[in-house]
Coordinates of C-alpha atoms and ligand atoms in Angstrom, one line a residue:
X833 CA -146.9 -115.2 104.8
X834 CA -144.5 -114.0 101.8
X835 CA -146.0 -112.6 98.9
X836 CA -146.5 -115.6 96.3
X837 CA -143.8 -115.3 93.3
X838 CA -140.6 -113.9 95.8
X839 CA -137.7 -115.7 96.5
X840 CA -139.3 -116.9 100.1
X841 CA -141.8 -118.2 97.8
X842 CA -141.4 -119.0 94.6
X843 CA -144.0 -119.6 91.7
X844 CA -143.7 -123.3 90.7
X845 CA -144.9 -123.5 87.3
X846 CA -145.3 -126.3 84.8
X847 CA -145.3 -125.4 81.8
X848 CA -146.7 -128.6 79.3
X849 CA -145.6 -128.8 75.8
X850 CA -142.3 -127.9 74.7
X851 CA -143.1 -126.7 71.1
X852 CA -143.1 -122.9 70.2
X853 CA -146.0 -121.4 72.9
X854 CA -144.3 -123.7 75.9
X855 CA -140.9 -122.0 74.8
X856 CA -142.9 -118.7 75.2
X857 CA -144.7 -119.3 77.9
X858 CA -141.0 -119.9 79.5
X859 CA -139.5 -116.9 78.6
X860 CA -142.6 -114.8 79.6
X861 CA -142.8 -116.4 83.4
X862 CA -138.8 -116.1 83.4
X863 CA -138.8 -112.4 82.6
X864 CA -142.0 -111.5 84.9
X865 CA -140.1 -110.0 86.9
X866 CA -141.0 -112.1 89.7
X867 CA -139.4 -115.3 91.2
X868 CA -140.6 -118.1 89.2
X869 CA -139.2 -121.3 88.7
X870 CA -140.3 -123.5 85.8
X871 CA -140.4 -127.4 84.7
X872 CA -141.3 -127.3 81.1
X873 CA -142.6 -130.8 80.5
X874 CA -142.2 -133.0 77.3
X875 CA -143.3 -136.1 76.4
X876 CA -139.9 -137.0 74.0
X877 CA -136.4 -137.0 75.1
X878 CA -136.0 -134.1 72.8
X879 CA -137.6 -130.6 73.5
X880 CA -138.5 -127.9 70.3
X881 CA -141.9 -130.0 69.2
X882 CA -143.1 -128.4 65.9
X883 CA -140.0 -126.8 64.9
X884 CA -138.0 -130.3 65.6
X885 CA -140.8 -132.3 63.9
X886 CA -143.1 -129.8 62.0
X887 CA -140.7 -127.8 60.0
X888 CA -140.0 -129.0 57.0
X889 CA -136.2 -129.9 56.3
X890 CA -136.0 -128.0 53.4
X891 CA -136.6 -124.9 55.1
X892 CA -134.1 -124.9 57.9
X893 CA -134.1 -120.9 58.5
X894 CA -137.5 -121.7 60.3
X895 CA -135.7 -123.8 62.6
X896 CA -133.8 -121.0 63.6
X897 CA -136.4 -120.8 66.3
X898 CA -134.3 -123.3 68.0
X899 CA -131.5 -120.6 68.7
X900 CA -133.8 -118.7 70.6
X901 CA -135.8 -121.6 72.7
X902 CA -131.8 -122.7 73.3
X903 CA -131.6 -119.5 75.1
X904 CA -134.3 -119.7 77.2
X905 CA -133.0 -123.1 78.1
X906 CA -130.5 -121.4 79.6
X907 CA -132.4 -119.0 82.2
X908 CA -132.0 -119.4 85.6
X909 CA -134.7 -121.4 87.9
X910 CA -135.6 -123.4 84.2
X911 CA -135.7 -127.1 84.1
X912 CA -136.7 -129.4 81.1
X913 CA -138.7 -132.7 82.1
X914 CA -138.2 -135.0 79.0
X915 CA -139.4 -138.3 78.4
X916 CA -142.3 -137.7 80.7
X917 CA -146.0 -137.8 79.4
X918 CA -148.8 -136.3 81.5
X919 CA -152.2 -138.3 81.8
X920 CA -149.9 -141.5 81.7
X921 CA -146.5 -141.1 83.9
X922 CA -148.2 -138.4 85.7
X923 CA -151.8 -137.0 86.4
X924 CA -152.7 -133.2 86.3
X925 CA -154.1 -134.1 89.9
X926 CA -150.1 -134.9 90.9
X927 CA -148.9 -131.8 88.6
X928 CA -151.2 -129.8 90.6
X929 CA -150.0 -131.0 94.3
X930 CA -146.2 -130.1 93.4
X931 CA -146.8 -127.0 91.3
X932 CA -149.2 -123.6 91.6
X933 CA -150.1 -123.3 88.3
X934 CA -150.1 -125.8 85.4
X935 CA -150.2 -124.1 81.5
X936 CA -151.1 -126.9 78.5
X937 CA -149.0 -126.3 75.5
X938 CA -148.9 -129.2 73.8
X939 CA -150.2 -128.3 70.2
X940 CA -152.3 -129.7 68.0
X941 CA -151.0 -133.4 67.3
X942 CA -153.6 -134.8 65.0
X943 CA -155.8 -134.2 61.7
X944 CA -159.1 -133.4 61.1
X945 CA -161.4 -135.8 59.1
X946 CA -162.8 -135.3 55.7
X947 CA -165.8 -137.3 56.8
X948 CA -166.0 -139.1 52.9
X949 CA -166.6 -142.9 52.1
X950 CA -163.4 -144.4 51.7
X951 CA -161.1 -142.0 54.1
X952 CA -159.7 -145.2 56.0
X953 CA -158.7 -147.4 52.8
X954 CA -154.7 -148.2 53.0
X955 CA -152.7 -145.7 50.4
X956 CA -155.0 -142.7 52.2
X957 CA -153.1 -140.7 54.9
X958 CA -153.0 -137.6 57.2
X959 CA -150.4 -134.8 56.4
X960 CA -149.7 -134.8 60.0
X961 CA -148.1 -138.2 59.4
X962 CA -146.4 -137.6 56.5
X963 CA -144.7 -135.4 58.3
X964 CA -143.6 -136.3 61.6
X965 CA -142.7 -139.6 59.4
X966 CA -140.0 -137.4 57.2
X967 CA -138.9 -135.2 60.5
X968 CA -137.8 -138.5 62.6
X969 CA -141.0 -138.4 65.0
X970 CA -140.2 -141.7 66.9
X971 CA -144.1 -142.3 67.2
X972 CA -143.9 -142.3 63.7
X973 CA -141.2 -144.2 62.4
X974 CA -142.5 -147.2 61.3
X975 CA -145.3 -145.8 59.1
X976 CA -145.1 -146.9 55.9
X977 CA -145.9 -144.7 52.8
X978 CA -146.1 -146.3 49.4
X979 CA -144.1 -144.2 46.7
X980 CA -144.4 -147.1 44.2
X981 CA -147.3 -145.5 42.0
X982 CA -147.2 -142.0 39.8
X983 CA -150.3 -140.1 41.0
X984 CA -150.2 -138.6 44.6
X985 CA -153.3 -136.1 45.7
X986 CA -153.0 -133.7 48.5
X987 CA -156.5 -132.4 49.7
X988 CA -156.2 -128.9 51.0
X989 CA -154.7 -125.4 50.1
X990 CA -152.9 -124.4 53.4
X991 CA -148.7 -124.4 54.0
X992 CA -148.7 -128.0 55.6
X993 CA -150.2 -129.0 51.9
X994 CA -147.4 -126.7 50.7
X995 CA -144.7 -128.8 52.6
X996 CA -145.9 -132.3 51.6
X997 CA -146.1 -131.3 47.8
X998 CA -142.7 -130.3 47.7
X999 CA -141.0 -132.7 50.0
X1000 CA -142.8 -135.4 47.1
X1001 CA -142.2 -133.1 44.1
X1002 CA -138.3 -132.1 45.4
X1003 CA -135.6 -135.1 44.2
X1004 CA -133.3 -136.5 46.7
X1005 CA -130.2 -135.1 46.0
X1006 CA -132.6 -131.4 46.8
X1007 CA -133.5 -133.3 50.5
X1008 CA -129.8 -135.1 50.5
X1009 CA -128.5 -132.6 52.6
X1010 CA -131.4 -131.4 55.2
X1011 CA -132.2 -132.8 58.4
X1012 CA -134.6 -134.9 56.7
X1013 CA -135.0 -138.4 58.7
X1014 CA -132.6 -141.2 56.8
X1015 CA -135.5 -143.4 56.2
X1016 CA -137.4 -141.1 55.0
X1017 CA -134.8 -139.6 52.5
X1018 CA -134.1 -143.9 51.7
X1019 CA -138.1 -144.1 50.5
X1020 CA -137.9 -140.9 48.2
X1021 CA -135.3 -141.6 46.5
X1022 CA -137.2 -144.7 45.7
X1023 CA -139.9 -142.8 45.0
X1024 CA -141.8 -143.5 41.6
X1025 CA -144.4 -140.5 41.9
X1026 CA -144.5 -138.1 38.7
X1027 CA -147.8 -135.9 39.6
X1028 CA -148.9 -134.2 42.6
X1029 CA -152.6 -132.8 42.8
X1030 CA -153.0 -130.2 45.1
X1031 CA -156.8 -129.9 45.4
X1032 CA -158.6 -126.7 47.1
X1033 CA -162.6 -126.9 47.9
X1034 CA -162.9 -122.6 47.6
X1035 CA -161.1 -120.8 44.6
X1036 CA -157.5 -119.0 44.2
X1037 CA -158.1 -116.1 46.0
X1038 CA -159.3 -118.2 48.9
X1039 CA -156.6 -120.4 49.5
X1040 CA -154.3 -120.8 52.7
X1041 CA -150.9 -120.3 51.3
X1042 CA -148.6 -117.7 52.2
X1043 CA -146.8 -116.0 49.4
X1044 CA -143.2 -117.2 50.0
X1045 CA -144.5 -120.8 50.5
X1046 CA -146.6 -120.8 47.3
X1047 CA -144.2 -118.7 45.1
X1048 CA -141.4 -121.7 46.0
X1049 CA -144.5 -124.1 45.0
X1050 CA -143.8 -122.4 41.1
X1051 CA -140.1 -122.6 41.4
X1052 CA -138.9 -126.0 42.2
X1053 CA -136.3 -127.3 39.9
X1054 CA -137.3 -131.0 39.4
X1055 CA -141.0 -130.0 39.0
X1056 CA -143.3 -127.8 36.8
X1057 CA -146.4 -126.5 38.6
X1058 CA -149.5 -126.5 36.8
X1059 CA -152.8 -124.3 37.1
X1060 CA -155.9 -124.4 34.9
X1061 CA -155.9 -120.4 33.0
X1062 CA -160.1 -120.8 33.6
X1063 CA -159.9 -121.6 37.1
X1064 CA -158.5 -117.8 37.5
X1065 CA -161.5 -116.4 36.2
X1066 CA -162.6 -114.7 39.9
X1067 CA -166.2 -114.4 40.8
X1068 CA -167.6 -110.5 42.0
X1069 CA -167.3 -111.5 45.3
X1070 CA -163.7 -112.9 45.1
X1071 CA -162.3 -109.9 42.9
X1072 CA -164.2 -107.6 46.0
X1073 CA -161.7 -109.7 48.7
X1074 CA -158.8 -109.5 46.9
X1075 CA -159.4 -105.5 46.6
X1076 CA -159.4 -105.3 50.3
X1077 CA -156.0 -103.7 51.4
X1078 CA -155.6 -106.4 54.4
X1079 CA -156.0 -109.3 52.5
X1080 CA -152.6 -108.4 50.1
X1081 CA -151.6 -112.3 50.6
X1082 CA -154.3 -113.5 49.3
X1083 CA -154.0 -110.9 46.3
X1084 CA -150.3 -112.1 45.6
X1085 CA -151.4 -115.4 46.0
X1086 CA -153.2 -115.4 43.0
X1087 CA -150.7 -113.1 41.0
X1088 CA -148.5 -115.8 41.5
X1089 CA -150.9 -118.2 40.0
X1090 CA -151.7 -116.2 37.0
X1091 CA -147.7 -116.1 36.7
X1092 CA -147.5 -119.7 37.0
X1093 CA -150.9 -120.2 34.8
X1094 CA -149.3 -118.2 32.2
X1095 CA -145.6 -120.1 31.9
X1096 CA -145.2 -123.2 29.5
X1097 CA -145.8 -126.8 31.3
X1098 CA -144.0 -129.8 30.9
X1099 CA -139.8 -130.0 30.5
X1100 CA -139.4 -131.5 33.7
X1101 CA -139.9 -134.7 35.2
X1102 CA -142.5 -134.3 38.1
X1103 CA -145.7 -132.0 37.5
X1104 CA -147.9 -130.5 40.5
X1105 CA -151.1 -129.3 39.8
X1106 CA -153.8 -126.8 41.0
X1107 CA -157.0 -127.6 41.5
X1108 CA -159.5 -125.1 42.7
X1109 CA -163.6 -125.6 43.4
X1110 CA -163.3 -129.2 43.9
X1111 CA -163.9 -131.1 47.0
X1112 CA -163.5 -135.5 47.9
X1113 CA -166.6 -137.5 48.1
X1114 CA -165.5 -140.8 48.3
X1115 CA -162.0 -142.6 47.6
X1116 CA -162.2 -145.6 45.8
X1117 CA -160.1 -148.9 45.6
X1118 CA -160.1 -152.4 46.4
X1119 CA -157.8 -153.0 49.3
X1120 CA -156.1 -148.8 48.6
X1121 CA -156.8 -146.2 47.5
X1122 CA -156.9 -146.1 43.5
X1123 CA -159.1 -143.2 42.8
X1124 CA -160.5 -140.1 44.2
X1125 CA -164.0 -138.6 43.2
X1126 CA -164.2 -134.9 43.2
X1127 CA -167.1 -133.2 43.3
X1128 CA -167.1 -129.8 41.8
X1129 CA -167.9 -126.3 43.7
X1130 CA -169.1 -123.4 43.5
X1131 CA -168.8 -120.5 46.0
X1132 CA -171.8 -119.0 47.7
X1133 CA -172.3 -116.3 50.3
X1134 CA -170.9 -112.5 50.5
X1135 CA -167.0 -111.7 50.1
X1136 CA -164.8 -113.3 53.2
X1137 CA -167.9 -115.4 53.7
X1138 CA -167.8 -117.9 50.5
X1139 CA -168.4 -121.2 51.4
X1140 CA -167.9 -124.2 49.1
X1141 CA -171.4 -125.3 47.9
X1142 CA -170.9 -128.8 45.8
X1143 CA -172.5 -128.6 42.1
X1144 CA -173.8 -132.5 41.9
X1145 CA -171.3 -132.8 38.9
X1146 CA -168.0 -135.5 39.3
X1147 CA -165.2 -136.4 38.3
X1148 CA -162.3 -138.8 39.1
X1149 CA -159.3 -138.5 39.3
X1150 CA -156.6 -141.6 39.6
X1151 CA -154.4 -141.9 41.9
X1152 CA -152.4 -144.4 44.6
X1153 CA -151.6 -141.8 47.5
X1154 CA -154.0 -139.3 49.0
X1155 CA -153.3 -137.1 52.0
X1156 CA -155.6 -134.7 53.6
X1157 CA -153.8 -131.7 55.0
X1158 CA -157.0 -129.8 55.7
X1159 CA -155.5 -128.4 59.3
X1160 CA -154.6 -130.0 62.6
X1161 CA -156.5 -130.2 65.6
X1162 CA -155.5 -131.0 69.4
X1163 CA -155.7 -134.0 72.0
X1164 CA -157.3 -133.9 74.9
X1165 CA -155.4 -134.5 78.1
X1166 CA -156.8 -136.7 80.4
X1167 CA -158.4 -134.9 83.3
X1168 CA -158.7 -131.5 81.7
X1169 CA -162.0 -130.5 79.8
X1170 CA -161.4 -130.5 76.2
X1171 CA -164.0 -129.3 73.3
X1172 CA -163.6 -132.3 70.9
X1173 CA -165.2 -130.3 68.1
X1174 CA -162.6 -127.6 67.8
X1175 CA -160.4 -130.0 68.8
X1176 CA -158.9 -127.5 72.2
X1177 CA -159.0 -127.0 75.4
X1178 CA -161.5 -124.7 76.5
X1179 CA -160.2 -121.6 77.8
X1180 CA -160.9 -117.5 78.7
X1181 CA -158.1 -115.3 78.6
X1182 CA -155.7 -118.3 78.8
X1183 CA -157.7 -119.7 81.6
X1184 CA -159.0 -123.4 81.1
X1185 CA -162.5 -123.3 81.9
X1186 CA -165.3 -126.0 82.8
X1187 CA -168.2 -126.9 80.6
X1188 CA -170.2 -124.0 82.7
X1189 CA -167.5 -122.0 81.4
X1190 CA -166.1 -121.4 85.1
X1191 CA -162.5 -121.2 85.2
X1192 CA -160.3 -124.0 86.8
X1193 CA -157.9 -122.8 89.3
X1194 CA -154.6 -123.2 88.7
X1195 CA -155.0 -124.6 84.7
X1196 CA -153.9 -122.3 81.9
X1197 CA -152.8 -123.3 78.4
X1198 CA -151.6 -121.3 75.5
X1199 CA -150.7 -121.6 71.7
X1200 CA -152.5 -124.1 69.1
X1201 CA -154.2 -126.2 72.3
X1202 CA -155.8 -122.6 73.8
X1203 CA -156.6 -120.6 69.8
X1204 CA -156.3 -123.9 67.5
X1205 CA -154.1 -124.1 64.5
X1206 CA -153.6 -120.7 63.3
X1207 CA -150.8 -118.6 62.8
X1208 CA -146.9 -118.4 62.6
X1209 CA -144.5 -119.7 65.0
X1210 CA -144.2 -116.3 65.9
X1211 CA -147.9 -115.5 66.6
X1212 CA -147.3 -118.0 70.1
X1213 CA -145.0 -115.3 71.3
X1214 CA -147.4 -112.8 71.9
X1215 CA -149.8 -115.8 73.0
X1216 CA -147.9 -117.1 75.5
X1217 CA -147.2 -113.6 76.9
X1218 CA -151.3 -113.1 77.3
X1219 CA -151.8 -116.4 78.9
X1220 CA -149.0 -115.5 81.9
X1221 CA -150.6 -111.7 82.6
X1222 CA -154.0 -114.1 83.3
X1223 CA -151.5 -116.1 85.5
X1224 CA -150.1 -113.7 87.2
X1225 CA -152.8 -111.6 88.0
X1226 CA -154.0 -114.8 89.5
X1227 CA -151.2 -115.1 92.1
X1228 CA -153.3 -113.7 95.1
X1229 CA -156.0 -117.1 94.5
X1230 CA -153.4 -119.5 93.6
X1231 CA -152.3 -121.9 96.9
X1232 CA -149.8 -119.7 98.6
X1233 CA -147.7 -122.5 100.4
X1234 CA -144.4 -123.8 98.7
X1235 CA -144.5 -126.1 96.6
X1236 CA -141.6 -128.4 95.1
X1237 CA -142.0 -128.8 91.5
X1238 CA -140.2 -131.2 90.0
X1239 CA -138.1 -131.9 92.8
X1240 CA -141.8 -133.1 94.4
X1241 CA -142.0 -135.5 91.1
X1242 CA -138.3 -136.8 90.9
X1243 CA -139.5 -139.7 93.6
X1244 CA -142.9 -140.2 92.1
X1245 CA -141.3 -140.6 88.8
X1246 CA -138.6 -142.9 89.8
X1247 CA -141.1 -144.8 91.5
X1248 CA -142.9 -145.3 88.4
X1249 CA -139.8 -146.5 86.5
X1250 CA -140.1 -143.3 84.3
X1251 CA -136.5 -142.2 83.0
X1252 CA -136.8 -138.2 83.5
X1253 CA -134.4 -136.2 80.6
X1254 CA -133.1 -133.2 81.9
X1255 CA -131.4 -130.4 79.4
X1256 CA -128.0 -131.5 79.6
X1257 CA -129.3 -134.9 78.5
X1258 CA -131.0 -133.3 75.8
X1259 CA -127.3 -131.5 74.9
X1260 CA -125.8 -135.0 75.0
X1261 CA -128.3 -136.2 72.2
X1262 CA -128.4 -133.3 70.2
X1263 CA -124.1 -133.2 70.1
X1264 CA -124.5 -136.9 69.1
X1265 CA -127.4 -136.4 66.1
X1266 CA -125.1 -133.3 65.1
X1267 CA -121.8 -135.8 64.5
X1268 CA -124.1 -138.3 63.3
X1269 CA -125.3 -135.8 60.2
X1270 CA -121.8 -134.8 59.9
X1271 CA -120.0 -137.1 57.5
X1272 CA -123.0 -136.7 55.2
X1273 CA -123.0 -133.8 55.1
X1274 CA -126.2 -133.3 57.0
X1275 CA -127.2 -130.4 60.3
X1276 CA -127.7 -133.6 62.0
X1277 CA -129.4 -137.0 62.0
X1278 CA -132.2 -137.5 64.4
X1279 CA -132.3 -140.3 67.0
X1280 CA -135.8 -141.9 65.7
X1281 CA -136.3 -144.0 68.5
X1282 CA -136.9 -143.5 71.9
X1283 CA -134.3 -146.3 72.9
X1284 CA -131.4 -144.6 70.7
X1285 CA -131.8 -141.8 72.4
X1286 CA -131.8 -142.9 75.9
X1287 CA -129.2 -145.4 75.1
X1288 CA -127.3 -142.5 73.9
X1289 CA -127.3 -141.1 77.2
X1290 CA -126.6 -144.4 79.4
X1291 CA -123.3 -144.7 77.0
X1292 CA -122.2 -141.0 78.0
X1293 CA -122.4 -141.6 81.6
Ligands
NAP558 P1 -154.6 -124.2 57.0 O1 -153.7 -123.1 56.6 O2 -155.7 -123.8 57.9 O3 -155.1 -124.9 55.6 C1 -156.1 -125.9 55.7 C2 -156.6 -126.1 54.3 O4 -157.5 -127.2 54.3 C3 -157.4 -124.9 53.7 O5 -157.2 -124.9 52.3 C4 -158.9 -125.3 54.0 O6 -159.8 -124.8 53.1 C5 -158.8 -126.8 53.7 N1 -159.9 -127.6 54.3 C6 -160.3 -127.6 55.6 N2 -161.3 -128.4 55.8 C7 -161.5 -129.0 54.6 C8 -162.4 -130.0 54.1 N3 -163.3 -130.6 54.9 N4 -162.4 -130.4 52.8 C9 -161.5 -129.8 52.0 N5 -160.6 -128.9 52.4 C10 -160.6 -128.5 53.7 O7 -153.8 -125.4 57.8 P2 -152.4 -126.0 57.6 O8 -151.9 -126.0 56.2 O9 -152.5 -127.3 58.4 O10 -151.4 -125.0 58.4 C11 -151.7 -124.8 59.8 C12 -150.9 -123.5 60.2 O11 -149.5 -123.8 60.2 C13 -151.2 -122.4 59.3 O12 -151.2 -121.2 60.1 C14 -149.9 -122.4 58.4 O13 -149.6 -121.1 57.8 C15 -148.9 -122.8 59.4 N6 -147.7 -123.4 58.7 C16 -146.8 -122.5 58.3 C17 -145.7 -123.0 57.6 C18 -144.7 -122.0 57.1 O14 -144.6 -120.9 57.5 N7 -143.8 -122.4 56.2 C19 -145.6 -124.3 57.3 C20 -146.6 -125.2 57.7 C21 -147.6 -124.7 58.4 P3 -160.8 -123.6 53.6 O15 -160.0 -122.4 53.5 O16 -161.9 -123.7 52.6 O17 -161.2 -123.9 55.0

């Protein structure tokens, strides 16, 4: 028999996820070196996941990612599989009968709790939702956040906290010309809030942001940005972490807030401010979300270990929005093992492994779903690239017959009434959001519901 991965007998792979480390994951089977033909399978009409629906509008060289996934697009032996959702149109049992190998890269699609009285009321939200609401997520379209009151609070100090604060604190005519979703950009410039809290459990020197994203946080022309001189006085142990060489963001982090702490407040019409040492308890409200009680902090343990230890002493802080942006965390597929407390799939060296820890044949996954929410786009490159040496290496176990791919699933699909979207669907949608943004001036305006899009691509038949 042929060698597995040669052009008597191609690798089928699918590839599940079609966000940053599915793009990856692409390029590195595409360039192996051996003959590999991948379905790279997405849920949406439209591929690009985080960068379509993640990235904030305001910050469109990010997106630039796009260029390259476009690319790979492009490769010989690829095939996009849109508009298909795995555990529902199609089992990993099926995937598995029409492909060698099947690698998870679908992300991490929901928050983390706080745990605290109160997390539920109406007025209290996930950053996750926020948003995929202002990127034109179809699944999230028809949430509905109220902009009507002054006070917003955003719990957590990491670059998704970063992104809500200034897509609340930027005005409309900042947003007018993104690829910002048009309801979204209809409610803001409705929008009635004046003060954004930005609330951090450790200290300055311990929070998430990344220099550029924080410095921008300081800069914003319809906003002042507020910090608390005090809350800069560093413990031993923080002044120790921010000495380290390797931790030089953290060190500018908090040069930029002494800059910001030191500038005068006021002049503008929004404010955003600081908080550090302070953690949610409970929310508070009769039918929303009115208040927020904050317990304060104080840090505990040896330098890179602090850990917020609460103090017993409150205080409240008013408010009629409230969205936790304390990090995302995955969604288990059905029939794969999933760890639901770090929220991934279980895997070793890209390898999805049972609760015994024995690995699965066939089942690999990579980016936020394999490591969990860490990193930039970038940092799925070099993921995606370990997960397919695992896969490779496995080619001598992996079932050595041909297999179909999705030429195996077109008649399972059809059967099932699912409409698959190929890429030159997806080039049909994208050309009509692109002249839908143009006479505002816009990079496009998203389809933001399924049917638009399909109908889109009945009416260009
Ligand atoms: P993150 O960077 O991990 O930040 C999460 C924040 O939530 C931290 O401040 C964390 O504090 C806090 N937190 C966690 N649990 C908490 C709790 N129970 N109570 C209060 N606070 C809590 O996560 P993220 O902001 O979601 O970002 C995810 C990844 O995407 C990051 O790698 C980020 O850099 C990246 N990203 C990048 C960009 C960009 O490049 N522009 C934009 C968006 C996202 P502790 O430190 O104390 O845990």
């Amino acid at each position: 028999m042929s060698e597995l991965g040669s052009e008597a007998t191609p690798l089928q792979v699918a590839v599940v996820g079609s966000g940053p480390s599915g793009f990856y994951t692409v390029e590195a089977l595409l360039k192996s070196g051996r003959t590999v033909h991948v379905d790279l399978i997405e849920r949406l009409p439209a591929p690009f996941g985080l960068v379509r629906y993640g990235v904030a509008p305001d910050h469109p060289k990010l997106k630039e990612a796009i260029l390259l996934y476009q690319n790979i697009a492009r490769l010989p032996r690829f095939a996009f599989v849109g508009n298909v959702t795995v555990g529902r149109d199609v089992t990993v049992e099926e995937l598995l009968a029409h492909y060698h190998a099947v690698v998870f890269t679908c992300g991490a699609e929901t928050d983390r709790h706080l745990g605290v009285p109160g997390e539920d009321l109406a007025g209290s939200h996930t950053a996750t939702e926020f948003v995929a609401w202002y990127n034109g997520h179809p699944q999230y379209r028809d949430r509905h956040f109220d902009l009507s009151g002054e006070v917003a609070a955003i719990v957590g100090q990491g670059n998704v906290a970063a992104d809500v604060s200034r897509i609340l604190a930027k005005s409309v005519d900042e947003l007018r010309s993104t690829d910002i979703a048009e309801h979204a950009l209809d409610a803001l410039a409705a929008s009635r809030i004046r003060e954004i809290h930005v609330i951090g459990r450790r200290g300055p020197a311990q929070a998430k942001f990344t220099n550029k994203e924080l410095k921008e946080l300081g800069e914003l022309s319809n906003c002042t940005a507020e910090v608390d001189p005090a809350a800069l006085d560093l413990n031993a142990e923080s002044r120790a972490e921010l000495e380290a060489k390797a931790n030089f963001i953290s060190a500018k982090n908090v040069e930029i807030l002494r800059e910001i702490a030191s500038r005068a407040r006021g002049g503008k019409p929004r404010r955003l401010i600081f908080h550090f040492l302070k953690s949610p308890v409970k929310l508070v409200g009769t039918g929303r979300v009115q208040e927020v009680v904050l317990e304060r902090n104080r840090l505990d343990g040896r330098s890179f270990e602090q850990v917020a230890r609460p103090t017993g002493e409150t205080e409240s802080l008013a408010c009629n929005l409230l969205f936790r942006s304390i990090g995302y965390s995955g969604v288990a597929v059905p029939g794969v093992p999933f760890d639901a407390k770090r929220g991934l799939i279980p895997t070793r060296e890209g390898r999805v492994v049972d609760a015994a820890d024995k690995p699965l044949p066939g089942l690999y996954a990579a980016g936020w779903i394999k490591r969990g929410p860490t990193g930039i786009i970038g940092t799925n490159r070099a993921d995606g690239v370990a997960t397919v040496k695992s896969l490779l290496a496995d080619l001598p176990v992996l079932p050595q017959q041909v297999r179909k791919g999705s030429e195996g699933l077109a008649p399972l699909l059809a059967a099932r009434g699912v409409r698959r979207v190929c890429y030159e669907d997806w080039d049909v949608i994208d050309a009509a959001e692109v002249a839908r943004g143009q006479p505002k001036g816009k990079p496009r305006e998203k389809f933001t519901r399924l049917d638009e899009m399909l109908g889109c691509l009945k009416m260009s038949r």
